[in-house]
PDB file of C-alpha atoms in Angstrom:
ATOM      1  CA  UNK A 144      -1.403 -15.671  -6.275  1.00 95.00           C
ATOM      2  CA  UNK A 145       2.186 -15.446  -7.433  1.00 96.00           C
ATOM      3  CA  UNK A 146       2.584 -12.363  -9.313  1.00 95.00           C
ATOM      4  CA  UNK A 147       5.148 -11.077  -7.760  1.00 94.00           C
ATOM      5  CA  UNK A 148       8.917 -11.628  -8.973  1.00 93.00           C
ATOM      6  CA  UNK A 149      10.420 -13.880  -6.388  1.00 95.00           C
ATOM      7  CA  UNK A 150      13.513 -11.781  -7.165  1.00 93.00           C
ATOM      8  CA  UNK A 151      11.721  -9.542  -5.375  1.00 93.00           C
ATOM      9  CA  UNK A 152      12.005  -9.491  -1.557  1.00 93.00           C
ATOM     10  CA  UNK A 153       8.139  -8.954  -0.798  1.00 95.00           C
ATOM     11  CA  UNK A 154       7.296 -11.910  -3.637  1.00 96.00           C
ATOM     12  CA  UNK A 155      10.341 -14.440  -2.184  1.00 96.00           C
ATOM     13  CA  UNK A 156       9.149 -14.344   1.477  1.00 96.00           C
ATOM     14  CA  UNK A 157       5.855 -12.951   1.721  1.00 96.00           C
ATOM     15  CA  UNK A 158       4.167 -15.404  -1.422  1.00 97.00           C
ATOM     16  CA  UNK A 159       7.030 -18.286  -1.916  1.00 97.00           C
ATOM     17  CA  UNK A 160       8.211 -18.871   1.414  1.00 97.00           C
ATOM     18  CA  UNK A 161       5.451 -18.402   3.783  1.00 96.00           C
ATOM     19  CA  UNK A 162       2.691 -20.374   1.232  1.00 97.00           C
ATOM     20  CA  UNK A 163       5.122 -22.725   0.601  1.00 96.00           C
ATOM     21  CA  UNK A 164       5.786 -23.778   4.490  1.00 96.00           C
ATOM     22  CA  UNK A 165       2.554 -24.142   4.849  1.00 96.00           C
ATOM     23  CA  UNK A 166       1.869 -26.292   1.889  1.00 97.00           C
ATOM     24  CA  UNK A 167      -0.271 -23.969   0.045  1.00 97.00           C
ATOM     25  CA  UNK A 168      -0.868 -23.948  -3.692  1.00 97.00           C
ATOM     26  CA  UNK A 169       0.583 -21.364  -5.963  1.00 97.00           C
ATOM     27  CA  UNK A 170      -1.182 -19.978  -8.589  1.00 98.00           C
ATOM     28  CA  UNK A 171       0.848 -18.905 -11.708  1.00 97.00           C
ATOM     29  CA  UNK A 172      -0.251 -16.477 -14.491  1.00 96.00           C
ATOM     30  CA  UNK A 173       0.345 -16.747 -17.732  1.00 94.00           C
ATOM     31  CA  UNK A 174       1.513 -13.099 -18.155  1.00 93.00           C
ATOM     32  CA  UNK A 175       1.416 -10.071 -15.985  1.00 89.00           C
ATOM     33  CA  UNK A 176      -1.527  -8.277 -17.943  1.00 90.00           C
ATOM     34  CA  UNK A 177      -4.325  -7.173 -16.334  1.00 89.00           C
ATOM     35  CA  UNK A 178      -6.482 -10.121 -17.802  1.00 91.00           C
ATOM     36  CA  UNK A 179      -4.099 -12.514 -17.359  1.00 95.00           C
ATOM     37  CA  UNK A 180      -3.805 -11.530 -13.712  1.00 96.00           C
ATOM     38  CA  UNK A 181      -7.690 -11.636 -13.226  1.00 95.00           C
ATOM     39  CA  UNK A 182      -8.657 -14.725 -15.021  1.00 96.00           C
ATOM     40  CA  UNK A 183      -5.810 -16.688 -12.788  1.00 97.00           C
ATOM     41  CA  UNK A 184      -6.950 -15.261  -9.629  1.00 98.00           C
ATOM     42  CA  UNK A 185     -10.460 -16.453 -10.514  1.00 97.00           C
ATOM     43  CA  UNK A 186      -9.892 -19.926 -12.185  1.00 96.00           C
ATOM     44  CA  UNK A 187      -6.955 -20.530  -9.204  1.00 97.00           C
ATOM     45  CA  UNK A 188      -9.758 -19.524  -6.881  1.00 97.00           C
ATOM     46  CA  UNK A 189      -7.316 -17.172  -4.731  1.00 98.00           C
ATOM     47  CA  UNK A 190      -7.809 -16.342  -1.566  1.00 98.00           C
ATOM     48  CA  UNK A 191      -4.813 -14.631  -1.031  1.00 98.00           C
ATOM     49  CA  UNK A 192      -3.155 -11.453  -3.380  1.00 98.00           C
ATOM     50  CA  UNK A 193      -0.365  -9.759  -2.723  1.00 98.00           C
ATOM     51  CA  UNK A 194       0.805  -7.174  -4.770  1.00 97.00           C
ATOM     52  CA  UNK A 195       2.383  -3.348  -5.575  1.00 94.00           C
ATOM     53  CA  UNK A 196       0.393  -0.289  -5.218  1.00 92.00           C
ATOM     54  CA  UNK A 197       0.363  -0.462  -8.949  1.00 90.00           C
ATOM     55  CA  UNK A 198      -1.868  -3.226  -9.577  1.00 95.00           C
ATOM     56  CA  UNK A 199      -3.936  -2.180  -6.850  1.00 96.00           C
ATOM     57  CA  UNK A 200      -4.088   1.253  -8.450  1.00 92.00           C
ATOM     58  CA  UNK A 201      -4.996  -0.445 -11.746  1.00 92.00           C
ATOM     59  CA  UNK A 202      -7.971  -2.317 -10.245  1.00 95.00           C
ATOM     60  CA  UNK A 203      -9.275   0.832  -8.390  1.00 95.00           C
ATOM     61  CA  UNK A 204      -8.897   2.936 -11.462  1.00 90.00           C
ATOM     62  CA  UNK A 205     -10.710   0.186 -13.775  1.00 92.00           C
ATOM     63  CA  UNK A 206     -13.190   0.139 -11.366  1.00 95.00           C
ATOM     64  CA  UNK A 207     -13.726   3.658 -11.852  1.00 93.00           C
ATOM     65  CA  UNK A 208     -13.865   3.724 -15.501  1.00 90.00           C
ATOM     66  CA  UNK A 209     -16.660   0.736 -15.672  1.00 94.00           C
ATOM     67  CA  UNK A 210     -19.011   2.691 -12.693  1.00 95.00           C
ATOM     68  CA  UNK A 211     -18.671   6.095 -14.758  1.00 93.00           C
ATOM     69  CA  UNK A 212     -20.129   4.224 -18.149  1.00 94.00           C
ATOM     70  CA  UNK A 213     -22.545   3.306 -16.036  1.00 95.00           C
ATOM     71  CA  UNK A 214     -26.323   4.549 -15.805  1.00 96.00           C
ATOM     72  CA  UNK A 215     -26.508   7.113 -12.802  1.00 96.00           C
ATOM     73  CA  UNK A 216     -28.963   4.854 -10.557  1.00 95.00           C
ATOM     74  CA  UNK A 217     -26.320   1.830 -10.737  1.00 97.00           C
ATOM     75  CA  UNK A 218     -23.780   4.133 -10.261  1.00 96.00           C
ATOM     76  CA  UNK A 219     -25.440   5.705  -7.346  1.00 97.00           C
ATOM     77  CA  UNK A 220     -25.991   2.185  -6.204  1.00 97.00           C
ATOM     78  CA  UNK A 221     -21.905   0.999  -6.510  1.00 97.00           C
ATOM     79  CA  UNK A 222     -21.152   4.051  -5.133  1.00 97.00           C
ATOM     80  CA  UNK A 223     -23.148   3.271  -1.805  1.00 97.00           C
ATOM     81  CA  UNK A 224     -22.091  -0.658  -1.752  1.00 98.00           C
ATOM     82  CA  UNK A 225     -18.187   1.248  -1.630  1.00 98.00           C
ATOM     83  CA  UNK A 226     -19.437   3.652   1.461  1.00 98.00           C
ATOM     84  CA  UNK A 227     -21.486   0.528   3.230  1.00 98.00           C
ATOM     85  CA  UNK A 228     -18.590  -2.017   3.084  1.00 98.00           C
ATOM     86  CA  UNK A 229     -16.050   1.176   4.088  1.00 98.00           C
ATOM     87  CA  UNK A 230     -18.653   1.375   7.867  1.00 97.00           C
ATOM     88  CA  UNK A 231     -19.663   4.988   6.139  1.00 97.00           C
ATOM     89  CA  UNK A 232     -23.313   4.873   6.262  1.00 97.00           C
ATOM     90  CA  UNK A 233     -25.872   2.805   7.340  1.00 97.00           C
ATOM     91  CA  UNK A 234     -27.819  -0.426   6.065  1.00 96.00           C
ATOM     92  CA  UNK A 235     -30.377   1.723   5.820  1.00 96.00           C
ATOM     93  CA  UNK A 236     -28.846   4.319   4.138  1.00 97.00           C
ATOM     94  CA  UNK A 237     -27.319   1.542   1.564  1.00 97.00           C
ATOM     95  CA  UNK A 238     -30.544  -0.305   0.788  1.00 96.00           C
ATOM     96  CA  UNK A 239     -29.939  -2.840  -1.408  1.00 95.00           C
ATOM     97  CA  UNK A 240     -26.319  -2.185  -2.385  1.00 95.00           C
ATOM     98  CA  UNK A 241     -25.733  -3.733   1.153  1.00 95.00           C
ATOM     99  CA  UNK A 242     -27.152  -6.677   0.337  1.00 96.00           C
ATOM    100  CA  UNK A 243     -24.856  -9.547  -0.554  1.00 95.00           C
ATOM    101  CA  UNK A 244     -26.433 -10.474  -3.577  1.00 96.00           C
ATOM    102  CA  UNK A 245     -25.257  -7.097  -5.014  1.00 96.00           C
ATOM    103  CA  UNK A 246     -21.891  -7.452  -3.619  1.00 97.00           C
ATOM    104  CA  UNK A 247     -21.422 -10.726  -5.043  1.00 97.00           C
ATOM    105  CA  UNK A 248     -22.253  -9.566  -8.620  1.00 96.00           C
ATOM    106  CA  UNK A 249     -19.808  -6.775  -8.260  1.00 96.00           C
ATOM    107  CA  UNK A 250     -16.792  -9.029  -6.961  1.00 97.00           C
ATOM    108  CA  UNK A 251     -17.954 -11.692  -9.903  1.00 96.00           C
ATOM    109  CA  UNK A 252     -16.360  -9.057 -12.345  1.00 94.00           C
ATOM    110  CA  UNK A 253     -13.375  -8.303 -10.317  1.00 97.00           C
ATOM    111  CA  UNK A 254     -11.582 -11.587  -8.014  1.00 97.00           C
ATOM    112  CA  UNK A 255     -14.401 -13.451  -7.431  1.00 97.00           C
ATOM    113  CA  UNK A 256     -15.934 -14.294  -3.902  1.00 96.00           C
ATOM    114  CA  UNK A 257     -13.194 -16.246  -2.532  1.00 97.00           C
ATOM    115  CA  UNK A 258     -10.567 -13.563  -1.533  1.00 98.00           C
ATOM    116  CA  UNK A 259      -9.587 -13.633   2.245  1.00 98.00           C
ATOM    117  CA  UNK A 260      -6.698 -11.018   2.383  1.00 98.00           C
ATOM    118  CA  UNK A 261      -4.786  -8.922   0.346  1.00 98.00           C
ATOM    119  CA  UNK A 262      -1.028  -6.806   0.988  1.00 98.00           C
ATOM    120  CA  UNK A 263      -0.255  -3.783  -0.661  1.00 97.00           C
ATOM    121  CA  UNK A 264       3.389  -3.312  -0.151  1.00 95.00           C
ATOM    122  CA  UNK A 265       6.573  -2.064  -2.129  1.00 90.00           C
ATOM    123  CA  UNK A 266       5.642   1.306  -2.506  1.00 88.00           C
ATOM    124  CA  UNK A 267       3.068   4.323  -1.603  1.00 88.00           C
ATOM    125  CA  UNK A 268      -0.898   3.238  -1.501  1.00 91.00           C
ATOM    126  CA  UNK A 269      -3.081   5.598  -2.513  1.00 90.00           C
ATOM    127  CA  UNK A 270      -5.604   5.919   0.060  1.00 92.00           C
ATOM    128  CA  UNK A 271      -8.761   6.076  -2.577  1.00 94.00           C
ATOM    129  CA  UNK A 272      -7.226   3.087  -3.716  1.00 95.00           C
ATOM    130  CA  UNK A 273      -7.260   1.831  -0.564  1.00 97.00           C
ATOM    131  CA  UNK A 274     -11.103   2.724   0.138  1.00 97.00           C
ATOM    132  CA  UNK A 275     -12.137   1.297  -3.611  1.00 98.00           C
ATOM    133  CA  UNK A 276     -10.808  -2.102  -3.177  1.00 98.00           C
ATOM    134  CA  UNK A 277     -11.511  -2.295   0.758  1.00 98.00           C
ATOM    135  CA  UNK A 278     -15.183  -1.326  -0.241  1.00 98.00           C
ATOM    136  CA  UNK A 279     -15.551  -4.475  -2.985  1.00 98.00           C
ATOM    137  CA  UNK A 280     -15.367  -6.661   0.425  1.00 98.00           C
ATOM    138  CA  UNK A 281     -11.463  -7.742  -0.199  1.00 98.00           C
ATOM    139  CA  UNK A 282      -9.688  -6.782   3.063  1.00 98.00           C
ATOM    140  CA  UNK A 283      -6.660  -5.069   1.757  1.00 98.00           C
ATOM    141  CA  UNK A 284      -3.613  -3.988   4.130  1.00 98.00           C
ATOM    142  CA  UNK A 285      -0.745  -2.006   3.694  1.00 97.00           C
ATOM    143  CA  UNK A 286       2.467  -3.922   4.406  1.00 97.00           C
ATOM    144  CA  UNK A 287       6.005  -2.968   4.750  1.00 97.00           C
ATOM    145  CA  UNK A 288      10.088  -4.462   4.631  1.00 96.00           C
ATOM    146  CA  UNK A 289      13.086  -3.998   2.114  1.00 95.00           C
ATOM    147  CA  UNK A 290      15.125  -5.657   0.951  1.00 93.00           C
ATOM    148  CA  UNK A 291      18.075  -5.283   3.934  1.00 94.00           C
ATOM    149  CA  UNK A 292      15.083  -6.136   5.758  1.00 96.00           C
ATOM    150  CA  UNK A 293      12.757  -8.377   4.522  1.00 96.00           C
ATOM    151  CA  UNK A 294       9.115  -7.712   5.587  1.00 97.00           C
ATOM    152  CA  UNK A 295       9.093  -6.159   9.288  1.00 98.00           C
ATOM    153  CA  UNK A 296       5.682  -5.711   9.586  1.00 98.00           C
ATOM    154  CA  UNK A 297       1.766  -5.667   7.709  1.00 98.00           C
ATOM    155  CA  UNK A 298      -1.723  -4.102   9.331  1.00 97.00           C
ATOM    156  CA  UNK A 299      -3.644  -7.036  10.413  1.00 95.00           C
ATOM    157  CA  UNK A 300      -6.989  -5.181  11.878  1.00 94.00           C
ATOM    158  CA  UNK A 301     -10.305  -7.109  11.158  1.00 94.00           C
ATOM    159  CA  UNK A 302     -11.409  -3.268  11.381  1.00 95.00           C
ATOM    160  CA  UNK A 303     -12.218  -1.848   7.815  1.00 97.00           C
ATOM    161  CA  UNK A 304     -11.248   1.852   9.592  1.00 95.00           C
ATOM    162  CA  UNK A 305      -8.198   0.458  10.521  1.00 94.00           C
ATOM    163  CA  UNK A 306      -6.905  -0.756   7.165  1.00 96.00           C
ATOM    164  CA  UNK A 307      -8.713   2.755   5.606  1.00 97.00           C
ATOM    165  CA  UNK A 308      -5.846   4.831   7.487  1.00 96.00           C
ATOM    166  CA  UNK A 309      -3.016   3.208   6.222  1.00 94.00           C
ATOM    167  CA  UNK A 310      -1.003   1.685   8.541  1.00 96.00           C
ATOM    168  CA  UNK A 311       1.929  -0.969   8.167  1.00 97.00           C
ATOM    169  CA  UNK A 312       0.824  -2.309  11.247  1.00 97.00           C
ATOM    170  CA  UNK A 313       3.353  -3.064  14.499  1.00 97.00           C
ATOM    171  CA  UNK A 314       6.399  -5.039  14.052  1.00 98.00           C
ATOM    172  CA  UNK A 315       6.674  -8.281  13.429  1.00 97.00           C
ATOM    173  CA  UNK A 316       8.171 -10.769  16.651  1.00 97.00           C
ATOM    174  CA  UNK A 317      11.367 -10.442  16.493  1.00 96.00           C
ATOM    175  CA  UNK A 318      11.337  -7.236  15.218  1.00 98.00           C
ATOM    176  CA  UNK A 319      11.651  -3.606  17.229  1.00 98.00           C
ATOM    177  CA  UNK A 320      11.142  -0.465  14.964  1.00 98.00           C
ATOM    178  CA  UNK A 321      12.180   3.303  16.190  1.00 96.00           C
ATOM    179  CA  UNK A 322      12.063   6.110  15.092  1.00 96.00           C
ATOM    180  CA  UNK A 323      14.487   9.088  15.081  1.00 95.00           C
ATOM    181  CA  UNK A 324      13.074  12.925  14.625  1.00 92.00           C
ATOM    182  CA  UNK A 325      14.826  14.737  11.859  1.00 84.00           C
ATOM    183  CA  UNK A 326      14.564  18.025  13.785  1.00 80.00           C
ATOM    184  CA  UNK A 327      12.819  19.268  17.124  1.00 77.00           C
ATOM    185  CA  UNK A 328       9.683  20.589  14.889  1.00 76.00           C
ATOM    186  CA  UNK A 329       8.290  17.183  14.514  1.00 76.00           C
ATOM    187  CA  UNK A 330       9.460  15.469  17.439  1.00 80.00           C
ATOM    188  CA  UNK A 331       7.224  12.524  16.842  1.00 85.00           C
ATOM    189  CA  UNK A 332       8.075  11.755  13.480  1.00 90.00           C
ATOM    190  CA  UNK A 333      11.490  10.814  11.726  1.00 94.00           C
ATOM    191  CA  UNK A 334      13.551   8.485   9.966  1.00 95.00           C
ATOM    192  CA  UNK A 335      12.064   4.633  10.422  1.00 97.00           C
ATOM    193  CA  UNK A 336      14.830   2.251  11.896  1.00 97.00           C
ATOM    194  CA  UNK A 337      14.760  -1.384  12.184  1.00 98.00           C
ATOM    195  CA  UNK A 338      16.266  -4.094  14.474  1.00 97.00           C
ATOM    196  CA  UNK A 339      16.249  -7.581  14.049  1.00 97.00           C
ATOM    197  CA  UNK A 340      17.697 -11.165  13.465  1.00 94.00           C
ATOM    198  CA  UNK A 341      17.083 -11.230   9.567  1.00 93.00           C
ATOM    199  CA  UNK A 342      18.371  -7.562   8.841  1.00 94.00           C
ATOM    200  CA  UNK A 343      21.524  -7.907   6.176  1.00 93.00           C
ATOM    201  CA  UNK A 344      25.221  -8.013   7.828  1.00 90.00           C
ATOM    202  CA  UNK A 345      27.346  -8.072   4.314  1.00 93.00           C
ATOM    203  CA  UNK A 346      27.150  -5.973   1.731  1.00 91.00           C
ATOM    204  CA  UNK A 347      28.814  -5.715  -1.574  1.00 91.00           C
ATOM    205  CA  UNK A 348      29.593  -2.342  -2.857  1.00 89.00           C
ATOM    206  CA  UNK A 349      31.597  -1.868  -6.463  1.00 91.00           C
ATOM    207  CA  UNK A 350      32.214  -5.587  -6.055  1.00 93.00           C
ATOM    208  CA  UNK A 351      33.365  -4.841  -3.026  1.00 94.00           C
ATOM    209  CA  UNK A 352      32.293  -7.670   0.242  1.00 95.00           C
ATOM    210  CA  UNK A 353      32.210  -5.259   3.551  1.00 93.00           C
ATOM    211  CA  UNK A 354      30.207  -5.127   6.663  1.00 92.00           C
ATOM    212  CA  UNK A 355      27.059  -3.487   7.008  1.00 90.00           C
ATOM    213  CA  UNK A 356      27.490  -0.809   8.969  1.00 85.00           C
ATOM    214  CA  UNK A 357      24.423  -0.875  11.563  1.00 91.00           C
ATOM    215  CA  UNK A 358      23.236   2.324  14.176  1.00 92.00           C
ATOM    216  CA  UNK A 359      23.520  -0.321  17.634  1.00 93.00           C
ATOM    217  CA  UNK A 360      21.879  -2.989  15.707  1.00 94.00           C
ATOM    218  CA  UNK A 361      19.527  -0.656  13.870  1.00 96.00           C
ATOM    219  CA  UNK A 362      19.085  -0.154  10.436  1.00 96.00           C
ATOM    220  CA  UNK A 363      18.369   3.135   8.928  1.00 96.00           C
ATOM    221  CA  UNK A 364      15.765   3.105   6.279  1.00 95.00           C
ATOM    222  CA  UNK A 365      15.621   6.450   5.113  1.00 93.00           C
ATOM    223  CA  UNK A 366      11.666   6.061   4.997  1.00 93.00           C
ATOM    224  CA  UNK A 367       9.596   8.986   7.346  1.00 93.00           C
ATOM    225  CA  UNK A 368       7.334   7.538   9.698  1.00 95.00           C
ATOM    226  CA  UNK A 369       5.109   7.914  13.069  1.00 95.00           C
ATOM    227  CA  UNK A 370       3.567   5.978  15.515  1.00 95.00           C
ATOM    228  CA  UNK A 371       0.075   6.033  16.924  1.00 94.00           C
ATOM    229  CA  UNK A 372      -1.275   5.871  20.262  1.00 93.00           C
ATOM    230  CA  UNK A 373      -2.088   2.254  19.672  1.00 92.00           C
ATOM    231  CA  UNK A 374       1.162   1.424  18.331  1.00 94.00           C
ATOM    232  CA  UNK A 375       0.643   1.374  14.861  1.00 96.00           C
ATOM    233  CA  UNK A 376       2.898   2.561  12.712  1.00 97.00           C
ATOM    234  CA  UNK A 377       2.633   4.497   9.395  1.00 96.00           C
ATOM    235  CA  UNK A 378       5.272   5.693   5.842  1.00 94.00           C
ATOM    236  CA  UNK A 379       4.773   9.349   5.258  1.00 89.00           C
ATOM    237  CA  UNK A 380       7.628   9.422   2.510  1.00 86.00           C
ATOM    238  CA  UNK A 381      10.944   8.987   1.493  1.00 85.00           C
ATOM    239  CA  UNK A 382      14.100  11.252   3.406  1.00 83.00           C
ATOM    240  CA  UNK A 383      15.465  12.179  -0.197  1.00 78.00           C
ATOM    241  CA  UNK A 384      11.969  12.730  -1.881  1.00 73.00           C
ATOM    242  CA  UNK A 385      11.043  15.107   1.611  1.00 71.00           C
ATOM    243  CA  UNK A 386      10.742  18.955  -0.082  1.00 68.00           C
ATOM    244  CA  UNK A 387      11.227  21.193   3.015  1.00 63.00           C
ATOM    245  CA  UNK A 388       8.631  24.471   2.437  1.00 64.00           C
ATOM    246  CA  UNK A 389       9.412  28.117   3.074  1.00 57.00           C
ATOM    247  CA  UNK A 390       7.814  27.881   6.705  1.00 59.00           C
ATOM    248  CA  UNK A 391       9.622  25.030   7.501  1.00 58.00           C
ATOM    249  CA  UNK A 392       6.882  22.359   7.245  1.00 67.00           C
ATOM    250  CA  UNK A 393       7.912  18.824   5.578  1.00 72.00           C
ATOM    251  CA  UNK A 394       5.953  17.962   2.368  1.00 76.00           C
ATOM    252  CA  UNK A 395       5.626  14.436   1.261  1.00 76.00           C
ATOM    253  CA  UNK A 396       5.684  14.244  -3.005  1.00 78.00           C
ATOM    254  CA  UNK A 397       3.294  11.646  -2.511  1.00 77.00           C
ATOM    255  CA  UNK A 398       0.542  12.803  -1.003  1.00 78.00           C
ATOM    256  CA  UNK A 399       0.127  16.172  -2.985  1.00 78.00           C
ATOM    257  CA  UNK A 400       0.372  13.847  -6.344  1.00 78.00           C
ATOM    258  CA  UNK A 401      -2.646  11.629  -4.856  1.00 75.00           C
ATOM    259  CA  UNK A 402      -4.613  14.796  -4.412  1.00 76.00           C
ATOM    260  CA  UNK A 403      -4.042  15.371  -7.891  1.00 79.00           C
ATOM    261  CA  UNK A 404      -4.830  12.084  -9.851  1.00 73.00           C
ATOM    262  CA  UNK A 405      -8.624  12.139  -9.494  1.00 72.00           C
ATOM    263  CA  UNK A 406      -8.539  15.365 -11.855  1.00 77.00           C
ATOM    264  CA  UNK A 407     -10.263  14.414 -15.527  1.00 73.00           C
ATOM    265  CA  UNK A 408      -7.466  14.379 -18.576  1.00 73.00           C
ATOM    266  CA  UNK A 409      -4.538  14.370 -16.013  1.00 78.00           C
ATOM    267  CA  UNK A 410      -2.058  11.718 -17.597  1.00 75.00           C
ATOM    268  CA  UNK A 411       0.775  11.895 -15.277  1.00 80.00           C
ATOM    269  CA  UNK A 412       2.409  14.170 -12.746  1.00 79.00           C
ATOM    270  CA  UNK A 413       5.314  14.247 -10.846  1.00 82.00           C
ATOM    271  CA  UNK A 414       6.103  16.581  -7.431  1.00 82.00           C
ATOM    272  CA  UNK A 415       9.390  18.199  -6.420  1.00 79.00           C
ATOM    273  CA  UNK A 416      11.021  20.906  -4.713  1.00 78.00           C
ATOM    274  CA  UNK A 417      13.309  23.168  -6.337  1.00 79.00           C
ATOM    275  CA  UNK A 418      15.705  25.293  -4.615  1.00 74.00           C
ATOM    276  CA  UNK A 419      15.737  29.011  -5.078  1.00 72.00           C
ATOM    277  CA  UNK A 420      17.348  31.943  -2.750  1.00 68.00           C
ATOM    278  CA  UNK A 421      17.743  29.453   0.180  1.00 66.00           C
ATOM    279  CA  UNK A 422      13.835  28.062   0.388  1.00 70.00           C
ATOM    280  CA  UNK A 423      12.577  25.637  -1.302  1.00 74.00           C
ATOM    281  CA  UNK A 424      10.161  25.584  -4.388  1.00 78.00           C
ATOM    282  CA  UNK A 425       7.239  22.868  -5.148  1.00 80.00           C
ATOM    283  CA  UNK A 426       6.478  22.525  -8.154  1.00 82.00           C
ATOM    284  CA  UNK A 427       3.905  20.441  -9.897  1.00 82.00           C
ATOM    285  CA  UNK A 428       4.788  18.962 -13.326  1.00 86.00           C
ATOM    286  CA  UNK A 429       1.264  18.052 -15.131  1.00 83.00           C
ATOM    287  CA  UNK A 430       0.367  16.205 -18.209  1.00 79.00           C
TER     288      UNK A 430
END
C-alpha cells in the first residue's frame, strides 16, 4: 500500500524500493482520507501497510468508537476477540470470539483478510494502539530509521508479546547501533547512535555543502533508547522533548500524554517541562 510520501524516507525505501526490487505491485489511493485509504487497501487486496503512528492511531480509535455504539454482549464479545488474538486469555475463556468466523467479520470492516504485515514507524506508537490493531489479527511492528539514516532496523517476532512491547527490533546487517548513557543514573539507557554504509556523509546547511560530522563513524540521533537482554532495542523519547523531574528521574512527554488520551471529552493535550527555581516543572496542557 503506498500511502506514504516517497519524499519521505520510510515511504522511498521501505514501500518504493524494497516492493519495487522485488517486483511487487503498488497500490495507489485516490486520496489520503480515511475511506480512501481503506477501500484501496481492500480492492488492492494488500497484504502489506506501512504507515505513521497516525493512521494507526486513527484505525484504533475508529475501532473504538464503532465497539462503544455497540450492544454490551457484542462489545463484550470484540473486546475478548482483542484479548484472545493479544495470547491474554484462553480459547476457553474467548468462546466464540476466538473463532475465525468472528474474526473474519471483524477484519471484513477494517483491511480485509489478506494483510500479512504491517510497520508503524516515523514517530511514537501508542501501545493501546499497538494492542487494538495487533488484536484484529494484522501483525503490526514498530520500525525505526531517519532520514540521515534510512531505516536501521523493524521488530520482526512471529510472537504477538513481542510486537505488544514495542520494540524496533535489532539492527539491520550492516548496521551496529549503541548507545551512550546521558548520565551515570541510567547507565543502560542513552542517546541511540548508528553506524553504517548508507548513513549521510554531506550535508547542506544555509546552502552551505559540508561534511557530516560523524562520532567514529557513528551517528548521533538524539532519540533515548535501551536494549534488552535479547537484544532488542526500544525509543523511549526524544533528547530535546526529555523533561528532567525534581528527583532527577527522566520523563518521556510521550508516554504521560498516552496515559492521558483514553480520558472521555479530552480533545488534545500536549506535555512539557517548565523551568522554575532550578527544577523542572511538568505540566499538562488539556483540551
Amino acid at each position: 500500500m503506498a500511502m506514504i510520501p516517497f519524499h519521505h524516507i520510510f515511504g522511498f525505501i521501505a514501500v518504493f524500493l524494497f516492493f519495487s526490487f522485488y517486483g511487487k505491485t503498488l497500490v495507489y489511493p485516490n486520496s489520503n482520507s480515511s475511506n480512501d485509504l481503506l477501500n484501496a487497501i481492500r480492492k488492492g487486496s494488500c497484504t502489506h501497510i506501512f504507515s505513521v503512528p497516525i493512521f494507526w492511531d486513527g484505525i484504533a480509535q475508529q475501532l473504538e468508537r464503532t465497539t462503544a455504539q455497540q450492544r454490551a454482549p457484542m462489545q463484550e464479545l470484540i473486546k475478548k476477540m482483542l484479548a484472545y488474538n493479544n495470547r491474554q486469555i484462553s480459547k476457553e475463556e474467548a468462546g466464540f470470539s476466538s473463532s475465525k468466523l468472528f474474526l473474519r467479520i471483524m477484519q471484513k470492516k477494517v483491511f480485509g483478510k489478506q494483510v500479512q504485515f504491517c510497520i508503524s514507524g516515523g514517530g511514537y506508537l501508542l501501545p493501546k494502539t499497538c494492542s487494538i490493531i495487533n488484536g484484529l489479527s494484522y501483525p503490526l511492528n514498530n520500525g525505526y530509521g531517519t532520514t540521515e539514516i534510512g531505516v536501521t532496523s523493524v521488530e520482526q517476532s512471529s510472537k504477538v508479546e513481542k510486537r505488544l512491547q514495542g520494540s524496533i527490533g535489532k539492527p539491520f546487517a550492516g548496521v551496529e547501533y549503541k548507545i551512550i548513557p546521558l548520565d551515570t543514573e541510567h547507565p543502560f539507557e542513552g542517546e541511540l547512535c548508528v553506524k553504517s554504509k548508507i548513513t549521510h556523509v554531506e550535508e547542506i546547511v544555509n546552502g552551505v555543502r559540508s561534511k557530516t560530522v560523524l562520532d567514529n563513524g557513528y551517528f548521533h540521533t538524539g532519540d533515548i533508547a535501551f536494549k534488552d537482554n535479547s537484544g532488542s532495542y526500544y525509543i523511549k523519547g526524544r533528547i530535546k522533548d526529555t523533561i528532567i523531574a525534581s528527583n532527577g528521574e527522566n520523563v518521556y512527554p510521550d508516554e504521560i500524554e498516552s496515559y492521558f488520551r483514553d480520558i472521555k471529552y479530552i480533545r488534545n493535550l500536549v506535555v512539557f517541562g517548565q523551568r522554575e527555581n532550578n527544577t523542572e516543572k511538568i505540566i499538562l496542557v488539556v483540551d
